[in-house]
Amino acid sequence: MREKTDSDVLSEDAANTLIEIASRTFGDLICRFEGRQAFISAGANDSRDRGSLEIITEQREAFLRALEGTGWKAGQGFVSGPRGGRSSLNIRAEYSADAE
């Protein structure tokens, strides 16, 4: 097992940036950090006139745009949920100080 180096440790500012963006974007969320990676599970804000799948998809796109220039990169994630029910998103983000 190798020792952790400074490049393995996420700064508090970087973590707070991600949490702030995710909190502004999604209805509710859980964020777990491991090294320089974050795993986010988020729920769509409920809406009576639109389905939550449509909402969480829009929120995912807004989240990805908001990450630009922060050092955080994320994939498309995985959207799930029952038809007509509440949808959720699971997405992984990784931080690279070089990307800022």
XYZ file of N, CA, C and O in Angstrom:
400
model
N 0.837 -1.159 0.000
C 0.000 0.000 0.000
C 0.900 1.246 0.000
O 1.820 1.348 0.799
N 0.609 2.186 -0.885
C 1.455 3.364 -0.974
C 0.979 4.452 -0.022
O -0.184 4.487 0.353
N 1.903 5.346 0.338
C 1.555 6.469 1.209
C 0.802 7.526 0.426
O 1.032 7.709 -0.767
N -0.102 8.226 1.121
C -0.804 9.332 0.491
C 0.150 10.497 0.313
O 0.957 10.785 1.188
N 0.031 11.169 -0.827
C 0.827 12.362 -1.088
C -0.114 13.566 -1.137
O -1.336 13.419 -1.118
N 0.460 14.759 -1.219
C -0.355 15.970 -1.310
C -1.281 15.938 -2.515
O -2.365 16.497 -2.487
N -0.855 15.272 -3.581
C -1.693 15.219 -4.774
C -2.918 14.321 -4.575
O -3.856 14.375 -5.359
N -2.918 13.512 -3.509
C -4.065 12.654 -3.208
C -5.097 13.347 -2.323
O -6.197 12.855 -2.151
N -4.709 14.477 -1.727
C -5.551 15.145 -0.743
C -6.317 16.288 -1.401
O -5.749 17.098 -2.129
N -7.584 16.351 -1.125
C -8.452 17.389 -1.665
C -8.484 18.563 -0.696
O -8.668 18.370 0.506
N -8.333 19.772 -1.224
C -8.374 20.939 -0.351
C -9.810 21.205 0.105
O -10.772 20.838 -0.569
N -9.933 21.852 1.235
C -11.253 22.206 1.765
C -11.978 23.152 0.806
O -13.183 23.032 0.605
N -11.247 24.080 0.185
C -11.856 25.009 -0.776
C -12.433 24.270 -1.974
O -13.531 24.593 -2.440
N -11.700 23.285 -2.478
C -12.183 22.519 -3.630
C -13.448 21.738 -3.262
O -14.415 21.698 -4.024
N -13.451 21.131 -2.084
C -14.626 20.382 -1.632
C -15.813 21.311 -1.447
O -16.932 21.006 -1.888
N -15.590 22.475 -0.838
C -16.674 23.430 -0.620
C -17.241 23.959 -1.925
O -18.451 24.193 -2.041
N -16.377 24.154 -2.921
C -16.840 24.604 -4.232
C -17.816 23.606 -4.828
O -18.897 23.973 -5.315
N -17.450 22.330 -4.786
C -18.327 21.302 -5.340
C -19.648 21.224 -4.580
O -20.721 21.163 -5.186
N -19.581 21.252 -3.265
C -20.793 21.174 -2.450
C -21.704 22.372 -2.727
O -22.922 22.228 -2.852
N -21.122 23.561 -2.854
C -21.913 24.762 -3.129
C -22.630 24.668 -4.475
O -23.820 24.956 -4.576
N -21.916 24.240 -5.509
C -22.520 24.111 -6.837
C -23.616 23.058 -6.814
O -24.714 23.276 -7.338
N -23.339 21.908 -6.231
C -24.328 20.826 -6.175
C -25.551 21.242 -5.363
O -26.687 20.956 -5.756
N -25.342 21.950 -4.263
C -26.459 22.382 -3.412
C -27.361 23.381 -4.133
O -28.575 23.370 -3.939
N -26.771 24.254 -4.937
C -27.565 25.215 -5.704
C -28.328 24.546 -6.838
O -29.363 25.038 -7.275
N -27.808 23.426 -7.332
C -28.352 22.799 -8.532
C -29.461 21.803 -8.237
O -30.475 21.789 -8.935
N -29.288 20.976 -7.220
C -30.198 19.855 -7.000
C -31.121 20.104 -5.805
O -30.805 20.884 -4.921
N -32.237 19.363 -5.805
C -33.194 19.468 -4.712
C -32.632 18.961 -3.396
O -32.702 19.622 -2.374
N -32.076 17.805 -3.407
C -31.414 17.256 -2.230
C -30.261 16.389 -2.710
O -30.252 15.947 -3.852
N -29.264 16.199 -1.862
C -28.115 15.425 -2.317
C -27.340 14.852 -1.156
O -27.453 15.308 -0.016
N -26.571 13.843 -1.500
C -25.587 13.248 -0.599
C -24.274 13.282 -1.369
O -24.219 12.897 -2.539
N -23.227 13.770 -0.731
C -21.927 13.860 -1.381
C -20.902 13.160 -0.498
O -20.789 13.460 0.680
N -20.177 12.223 -1.084
C -19.155 11.473 -0.356
C -17.822 11.674 -1.075
O -17.743 11.565 -2.302
N -16.792 12.007 -0.327
C -15.471 12.248 -0.904
C -14.538 11.090 -0.604
O -14.549 10.545 0.499
N -13.730 10.735 -1.610
C -12.654 9.751 -1.457
C -11.452 10.298 -2.212
O -11.467 10.321 -3.446
N -10.458 10.756 -1.470
C -9.300 11.373 -2.119
C -9.733 12.598 -2.900
O -10.358 13.496 -2.361
N -9.432 12.609 -4.199
C -9.778 13.735 -5.058
C -11.037 13.467 -5.874
O -11.313 14.153 -6.854
N -11.810 12.477 -5.467
C -13.058 12.152 -6.147
C -14.241 12.402 -5.222
O -14.125 12.308 -4.003
N -15.360 12.722 -5.848
C -16.601 12.902 -5.100
C -17.679 12.068 -5.776
O -17.727 11.967 -7.010
N -18.525 11.467 -4.973
C -19.640 10.672 -5.463
C -20.912 11.350 -4.985
O -21.114 11.521 -3.784
N -21.748 11.752 -5.922
C -22.943 12.527 -5.599
C -24.183 11.730 -5.972
O -24.279 11.212 -7.080
N -25.121 11.666 -5.039
C -26.455 11.127 -5.297
C -27.406 12.293 -5.072
O -27.421 12.880 -3.985
N -28.185 12.635 -6.100
C -29.053 13.807 -6.018
C -30.456 13.468 -6.482
O -30.647 12.658 -7.383
N -31.427 14.117 -5.871
C -32.818 13.952 -6.256
C -33.317 15.179 -6.988
O -32.869 16.299 -6.740
N -34.259 14.986 -7.886
C -34.842 16.097 -8.632
C -35.813 16.859 -7.750
O -36.473 16.292 -6.894
N -35.879 18.168 -7.981
C -36.930 18.957 -7.347
C -38.255 18.499 -7.935
O -38.372 18.285 -9.138
N -39.268 18.326 -7.094
C -40.567 17.873 -7.577
C -41.290 18.991 -8.326
O -41.158 20.158 -7.987
N -42.032 18.617 -9.337
C -42.829 19.576 -10.096
C -44.088 18.873 -10.575
O -44.044 17.752 -11.051
N -45.216 19.540 -10.457
C -46.479 18.923 -10.872
C -46.694 18.979 -12.378
O -47.393 18.153 -12.934
N -46.083 19.973 -13.033
C -46.337 20.121 -14.461
C -45.273 19.494 -15.359
O -45.437 19.442 -16.557
N -44.177 19.018 -14.772
C -43.152 18.331 -15.551
C -42.696 17.103 -14.799
O -42.728 17.069 -13.577
N -42.244 16.114 -15.520
C -41.747 14.903 -14.886
C -40.385 15.114 -14.261
O -39.596 15.943 -14.710
N -40.094 14.377 -13.209
C -38.820 14.562 -12.520
C -37.640 14.081 -13.376
O -36.526 14.553 -13.189
N -37.865 13.173 -14.334
C -36.791 12.740 -15.227
C -36.310 13.928 -16.063
O -35.110 14.156 -16.210
N -37.255 14.696 -16.583
C -36.911 15.886 -17.358
C -36.155 16.893 -16.483
O -35.160 17.477 -16.892
N -36.612 17.068 -15.260
C -35.998 18.034 -14.347
C -34.577 17.609 -13.984
O -33.646 18.412 -14.054
N -34.366 16.355 -13.598
C -33.037 15.913 -13.176
C -32.066 15.954 -14.348
O -30.881 16.259 -14.186
N -32.556 15.709 -15.565
C -31.707 15.794 -16.756
C -31.249 17.235 -16.970
O -30.076 17.493 -17.233
N -32.162 18.189 -16.828
C -31.802 19.600 -16.945
C -30.847 20.015 -15.830
O -29.899 20.765 -16.067
N -31.089 19.537 -14.629
C -30.217 19.875 -13.503
C -28.821 19.300 -13.703
O -27.824 19.948 -13.372
N -28.733 18.112 -14.269
C -27.422 17.509 -14.544
C -26.640 18.386 -15.519
O -25.459 18.662 -15.306
N -27.289 18.844 -16.580
C -26.612 19.689 -17.570
C -26.167 21.016 -16.946
O -25.064 21.495 -17.215
N -27.011 21.600 -16.102
C -26.651 22.848 -15.407
C -25.463 22.621 -14.478
O -24.561 23.462 -14.376
N -25.440 21.488 -13.784
C -24.349 21.136 -12.884
C -23.037 21.014 -13.657
O -22.019 21.576 -13.250
N -23.061 20.317 -14.776
C -21.845 20.133 -15.574
C -21.324 21.476 -16.092
O -20.118 21.721 -16.078
N -22.227 22.367 -16.519
C -21.811 23.704 -16.975
C -21.210 24.509 -15.819
O -20.221 25.216 -15.992
N -21.795 24.401 -14.638
C -21.324 25.160 -13.477
C -19.937 24.704 -13.014
O -19.209 25.474 -12.393
N -19.560 23.476 -13.327
C -18.248 22.962 -12.921
C -17.112 23.517 -13.773
O -15.951 23.491 -13.349
N -17.429 24.054 -14.951
C -16.397 24.531 -15.865
C -15.538 25.598 -15.189
O -16.046 26.523 -14.569
N -14.232 25.426 -15.283
C -13.294 26.385 -14.728
C -13.030 26.248 -13.238
O -12.310 27.064 -12.660
N -13.601 25.234 -12.598
C -13.419 25.057 -11.157
C -12.351 24.017 -10.817
O -11.977 23.894 -9.650
N -11.915 23.245 -11.786
C -10.992 22.143 -11.531
C -11.715 20.813 -11.393
O -11.102 19.761 -11.394
N -13.056 20.859 -11.281
C -13.859 19.642 -11.174
C -14.313 19.196 -12.562
O -14.724 20.010 -13.372
N -14.241 17.913 -12.810
C -14.753 17.299 -14.045
C -15.674 16.162 -13.645
O -15.380 15.422 -12.706
N -16.781 16.021 -14.349
C -17.731 14.940 -14.044
C -18.219 14.322 -15.329
O -18.284 14.980 -16.376
N -18.576 13.052 -15.244
C -19.169 12.364 -16.372
C -20.662 12.665 -16.437
O -21.167 13.544 -15.736
N -21.371 11.945 -17.265
C -22.806 12.151 -17.415
C -23.602 11.563 -16.256
O -24.730 11.949 -16.016
N -23.001 10.617 -15.549
C -23.707 10.013 -14.426
C -24.783 9.053 -14.886
O -24.908 8.728 -16.064
N -25.573 8.595 -13.927
C -26.630 7.618 -14.185
C -27.930 8.137 -13.577
O -28.000 8.384 -12.374
N -28.922 8.341 -14.433
C -30.235 8.805 -13.978
C -31.135 7.594 -13.821
O -31.189 6.720 -14.684
N -31.851 7.535 -12.695
C -32.768 6.420 -12.485
C -34.022 6.919 -11.788
O -34.056 8.000 -11.227
N -35.045 6.107 -11.855
C -36.287 6.443 -11.157
C -37.476 5.842 -11.870
O -37.417 5.546 -13.059
N -38.556 5.688 -11.145
C -39.756 5.106 -11.728
C -40.442 6.083 -12.689
O -40.355 7.296 -12.511
N -41.067 5.574 -13.684
C -41.807 6.409 -14.636
C -42.919 7.135 -13.868
O -43.725 6.514 -13.192
N -42.921 8.457 -13.977
C -43.924 9.235 -13.276
C -43.594 9.482 -11.812
O -44.305 10.182 -11.121
N -42.490 8.904 -11.334
C -42.079 9.086 -9.938
C -40.879 10.001 -9.845
O -40.511 10.667 -10.799
N -40.263 10.020 -8.715
C -39.115 10.893 -8.492
C -37.839 10.259 -9.046
O -37.498 9.131 -8.708
N -37.130 10.996 -9.864
C -35.885 10.515 -10.455
C -34.698 10.979 -9.630
O -34.774 11.959 -8.899
N -33.596 10.246 -9.774
C -32.374 10.623 -9.069
C -31.185 10.481 -10.009
O -31.263 9.838 -11.056
N -30.083 11.080 -9.612
C -28.856 11.067 -10.397
C -27.715 10.612 -9.504
O -27.576 11.080 -8.368
N -26.911 9.705 -10.010
C -25.657 9.310 -9.361
C -24.536 9.706 -10.309
O -24.562 9.328 -11.489
N -23.608 10.504 -9.806
C -22.550 11.024 -10.675
C -21.239 11.081 -9.898
O -21.230 11.320 -8.693
N -20.144 10.845 -10.602
C -18.808 10.898 -10.004
C -18.083 12.100 -10.582
O -18.134 12.361 -11.779
N -17.422 12.856 -9.727
C -16.621 14.004 -10.157
C -15.206 13.815 -9.642
O -14.984 13.201 -8.607
N -14.252 14.337 -10.398
C -12.862 14.242 -9.986
C -12.220 15.617 -10.077
O -12.462 16.376 -11.019
N -11.399 15.930 -9.090
C -10.769 17.238 -9.015
C -9.329 17.162 -9.498
O -8.582 16.251 -9.147
N -8.944 18.151 -10.313
C -7.560 18.276 -10.757
C -7.192 19.751 -10.693
O -7.789 20.570 -11.390
N -6.245 20.093 -9.859
C -5.830 21.488 -9.725
C -5.267 22.012 -11.042
O -5.330 23.210 -11.307
N -4.771 21.136 -11.887
C -4.229 21.544 -13.196
C -5.324 22.050 -14.123
O -5.057 22.780 -15.055
N -6.561 21.642 -13.883
C -7.682 21.995 -14.770
C -8.298 23.341 -14.454
O -9.153 23.811 -15.164
N -7.884 23.980 -13.365
C -8.463 25.272 -12.983
C -8.148 26.353 -13.965
O -7.154 26.403 -14.599
